[in-house]
Coordinates of C-alpha atoms in Angstrom, one line a residue:
M1 CA 79.8 132.1 2.3
R2 CA 77.4 129.3 0.6
V3 CA 79.8 126.5 1.8
G4 CA 79.8 128.0 5.4
R5 CA 76.0 128.3 5.5
A6 CA 75.7 124.6 4.2
V7 CA 77.9 123.4 7.0
A8 CA 76.1 125.3 9.6
A9 CA 72.7 124.0 8.5
F10 CA 74.3 120.5 8.3
T11 CA 75.5 120.7 12.0
R12 CA 72.1 122.0 13.2
D13 CA 70.4 118.9 11.6
P14 CA 70.1 116.3 14.6
R15 CA 70.3 113.3 12.2
A16 CA 73.4 114.9 10.5
K17 CA 75.0 115.3 13.9
R18 CA 74.3 111.6 14.6
I19 CA 75.9 110.6 11.3
L20 CA 78.9 112.7 11.8
G21 CA 79.4 111.1 15.4
W22 CA 79.1 107.6 14.0
S23 CA 81.6 108.6 11.2
V24 CA 84.1 110.0 13.9
A25 CA 83.7 106.9 16.0
A26 CA 84.2 104.4 13.0
L27 CA 87.4 106.5 11.9
L28 CA 88.8 106.1 15.6
V29 CA 88.1 102.4 15.6
I30 CA 89.8 101.9 12.3
L31 CA 92.7 104.0 13.4
I32 CA 93.2 101.8 16.8
L33 CA 93.1 98.8 14.7
V34 CA 95.7 99.9 12.2
L35 CA 98.0 101.1 15.0
G36 CA 97.5 97.7 16.6
W37 CA 98.6 95.9 13.5
A38 CA 101.4 98.2 12.7
I39 CA 102.8 98.4 16.4
P40 CA 102.1 95.0 18.1
P41 CA 102.1 95.1 22.0
R42 CA 105.3 93.7 23.5
A43 CA 105.2 90.3 24.9
S44 CA 105.1 90.6 28.8
M45 CA 107.7 88.2 30.5
I46 CA 105.8 86.7 33.5
S47 CA 107.5 84.0 35.5
T48 CA 106.1 82.2 38.8
D49 CA 109.5 80.3 38.9
R50 CA 111.2 80.6 42.4
L51 CA 114.3 79.0 44.0
G52 CA 114.3 78.9 47.9
P53 CA 111.7 78.6 50.4
E54 CA 108.4 80.6 50.5
N55 CA 108.0 83.2 53.2
S56 CA 107.3 81.3 56.6
E57 CA 107.4 77.8 54.9
P58 CA 108.4 75.1 57.3
V59 CA 112.1 74.1 56.8
A60 CA 111.4 70.5 56.9
E61 CA 108.8 70.9 54.0
Y62 CA 111.1 73.0 52.1
L63 CA 114.1 70.5 52.5
A64 CA 111.8 67.6 51.3
R65 CA 110.6 69.6 48.2
A66 CA 114.3 70.5 47.3
Q67 CA 115.0 66.8 47.5
D68 CA 112.2 66.0 45.2
S69 CA 113.2 68.7 42.8
L70 CA 116.4 66.5 41.9
R71 CA 114.5 63.3 41.2
G72 CA 114.7 62.2 37.4
N73 CA 117.1 60.9 34.9
D74 CA 116.9 63.5 32.0
S75 CA 120.2 64.9 30.9
A76 CA 119.1 68.5 30.5
G77 CA 120.5 71.5 32.2
H78 CA 118.7 72.8 35.3
W79 CA 119.0 76.1 37.2
A80 CA 119.4 75.2 40.7
L81 CA 120.0 76.9 44.2
I82 CA 122.6 75.5 46.6
S83 CA 122.0 76.6 50.2
F84 CA 124.7 76.0 52.9
T85 CA 124.5 74.6 56.4
A86 CA 126.5 77.4 57.5
G87 CA 127.9 80.5 55.6
I88 CA 131.2 80.3 53.8
S89 CA 133.7 82.9 52.6
A90 CA 133.7 83.5 48.8
D91 CA 137.3 82.0 48.5
H92 CA 135.9 78.6 49.5
L93 CA 133.2 78.8 46.6
P94 CA 135.0 76.6 44.2
E95 CA 134.8 73.7 46.6
Y96 CA 131.1 73.8 46.4
S97 CA 130.2 74.6 42.9
G98 CA 131.3 71.1 41.4
G99 CA 132.8 73.2 38.4
L100 CA 129.3 74.2 37.2
R101 CA 128.4 77.4 35.8
I102 CA 127.5 79.9 38.6
S103 CA 125.0 82.8 37.8
D104 CA 124.4 84.2 41.2
A105 CA 126.2 84.4 44.5
V106 CA 124.0 85.1 47.5
Y107 CA 125.2 86.8 50.6
H108 CA 123.8 87.5 54.1
V109 CA 125.3 88.7 57.3
A110 CA 123.6 87.2 60.2
I111 CA 123.2 89.6 63.3
D112 CA 121.0 88.2 66.3
R113 CA 117.7 90.1 66.3
V114 CA 118.8 92.6 63.5
A115 CA 117.1 92.5 60.1
T116 CA 119.9 92.5 57.6
P117 CA 119.8 92.4 53.6
V118 CA 120.2 89.3 51.5
V119 CA 122.6 90.4 48.6
D120 CA 122.1 88.5 45.2
I121 CA 125.2 89.2 43.0
P122 CA 124.6 88.1 39.3
L123 CA 127.8 86.9 37.8
P124 CA 129.3 86.3 34.4
A125 CA 130.9 82.9 33.7
G126 CA 134.3 82.2 35.5
E127 CA 135.2 81.1 39.1
A128 CA 137.6 83.9 39.4
V129 CA 134.7 86.5 39.2
A130 CA 132.6 84.4 41.5
V131 CA 135.3 84.6 44.1
A132 CA 135.8 88.3 43.9
S133 CA 131.9 88.7 44.2
Q134 CA 132.0 89.3 47.9
R135 CA 133.8 92.7 47.4
S136 CA 130.7 93.4 44.9
A137 CA 128.3 92.5 47.7
A138 CA 130.0 94.9 50.1
A139 CA 130.0 97.7 47.6
A140 CA 126.3 97.2 47.0
V141 CA 125.4 97.2 50.7
G142 CA 127.3 100.3 51.3
A143 CA 125.9 102.2 48.4
A144 CA 122.2 101.1 49.4
H145 CA 119.8 103.7 50.6
A146 CA 118.5 103.4 54.2
Y147 CA 115.4 105.0 55.4
D148 CA 116.5 105.6 59.2
D149 CA 119.5 105.7 61.4
R150 CA 119.1 101.9 62.3
G151 CA 119.2 101.1 58.7
V152 CA 122.4 103.2 58.0
R153 CA 124.2 101.6 60.9
T154 CA 123.0 98.1 60.0
N155 CA 124.2 98.6 56.3
A156 CA 127.6 99.9 57.5
V157 CA 128.2 96.9 59.7
V158 CA 127.2 94.6 57.0
A159 CA 129.3 96.1 54.4
A160 CA 132.4 96.2 56.9
R161 CA 132.0 92.4 57.6
L162 CA 131.7 91.5 53.8
R163 CA 134.8 93.6 53.2
A164 CA 136.6 91.6 55.9
N165 CA 135.7 88.4 54.1
C166 CA 133.3 86.9 56.6
P167 CA 131.9 83.4 56.1
C168 CA 128.7 85.0 54.6
L169 CA 128.1 83.2 51.4
V170 CA 124.8 81.4 52.0
G171 CA 123.7 80.4 48.6
L172 CA 124.8 79.9 44.8
V173 CA 122.7 79.6 41.7
V174 CA 124.3 77.1 39.3
Y175 CA 123.4 75.3 36.1
G176 CA 123.9 71.6 35.7
T177 CA 122.2 68.3 35.1
L178 CA 120.3 66.5 37.8
A179 CA 123.1 63.9 38.2
E180 CA 125.6 66.7 38.8
L181 CA 123.3 68.6 41.2
R182 CA 122.7 65.4 43.3
N183 CA 126.5 65.0 43.7
I184 CA 126.7 68.5 45.1
A185 CA 123.8 67.9 47.4
A186 CA 125.8 65.0 48.9
H187 CA 128.7 67.4 49.6
P188 CA 129.3 68.0 53.2
G189 CA 128.1 71.5 54.3
V190 CA 125.3 71.7 51.6
R191 CA 122.1 71.9 53.3
A192 CA 119.8 71.8 50.3
V193 CA 119.9 71.8 46.5
E194 CA 116.6 72.7 44.7
A195 CA 116.4 72.7 40.8
L196 CA 113.9 74.2 38.7
P197 CA 112.4 72.4 35.6
A198 CA 114.6 72.3 32.8
D199 CA 112.5 74.6 30.6
A200 CA 112.6 77.4 33.2
S201 CA 113.9 80.5 31.5
A202 CA 117.3 82.1 32.6
A203 CA 117.3 85.2 34.7
V204 CA 113.5 85.4 35.2
F205 CA 113.1 83.5 38.6
A206 CA 113.1 84.7 42.1
V207 CA 115.7 83.6 44.4
A208 CA 115.4 83.5 48.2
P209 CA 118.1 81.2 49.9
L210 CA 117.5 79.0 52.8
L211 CA 119.5 80.9 55.3
P212 CA 121.6 78.9 58.0
E213 CA 119.6 80.4 60.8
H214 CA 116.4 79.2 59.5
R215 CA 115.6 76.2 61.6
D216 CA 111.9 75.9 62.0
L217 CA 110.6 78.5 59.7
A218 CA 111.9 80.4 56.6
D219 CA 111.0 83.7 58.0
A220 CA 112.4 87.1 58.4
G221 CA 113.0 86.9 62.2
L222 CA 113.1 89.7 64.7
N223 CA 114.4 93.2 64.3
D224 CA 114.5 94.4 67.8
G225 CA 118.2 93.8 68.9
P226 CA 120.9 96.4 69.2
V227 CA 122.9 97.2 66.1
P228 CA 126.8 96.3 66.8
D229 CA 129.3 98.9 66.1
N230 CA 131.3 96.4 63.8

């Protein structure tokens, strides 16, 4: 009983209440500091690297920027995006890769005045896997969620054309030296090769290819045309 009365008297004292509040606050600060040392925050991986034109960037400006990215004489490896003058089918892919490591194959089925998805397929090493990536692109589009009937019909047409081995490969992400990349840039049918700095981290950069239908601006285009049946 005496202990209870003493506690009650202590808590009725305004000065005691302030002391108790300060003590609790100090304990919370100490606890937060201890937890911060014991469980340090995970480093966030933030990257502003990007391969491909910015949205609505003039094509001429991007082509000049891509060409400038290949200047230099260092022998380090660089991640780079190859964009084609016209789409190719995946079985022709080895003709354009220069034997370099391919990390992504980028597909796009162009339909006049219909917005269609750009499909980026990450790849393990090996040209055989890259050649087979068009089937993976078809499967990815076929399984993609569409928000309305137009989207459902668009995805169905895109997937069907990819399965039929359409010439819809529009970009490759490769890894090579600047000299190797310049050789690829000179290949007929290659519209642009853009390289990232040598210190760019793998798999943490955005990819947006220059599509063959981009003539003046790299924009999404119109989406008011009829969706074909096949």
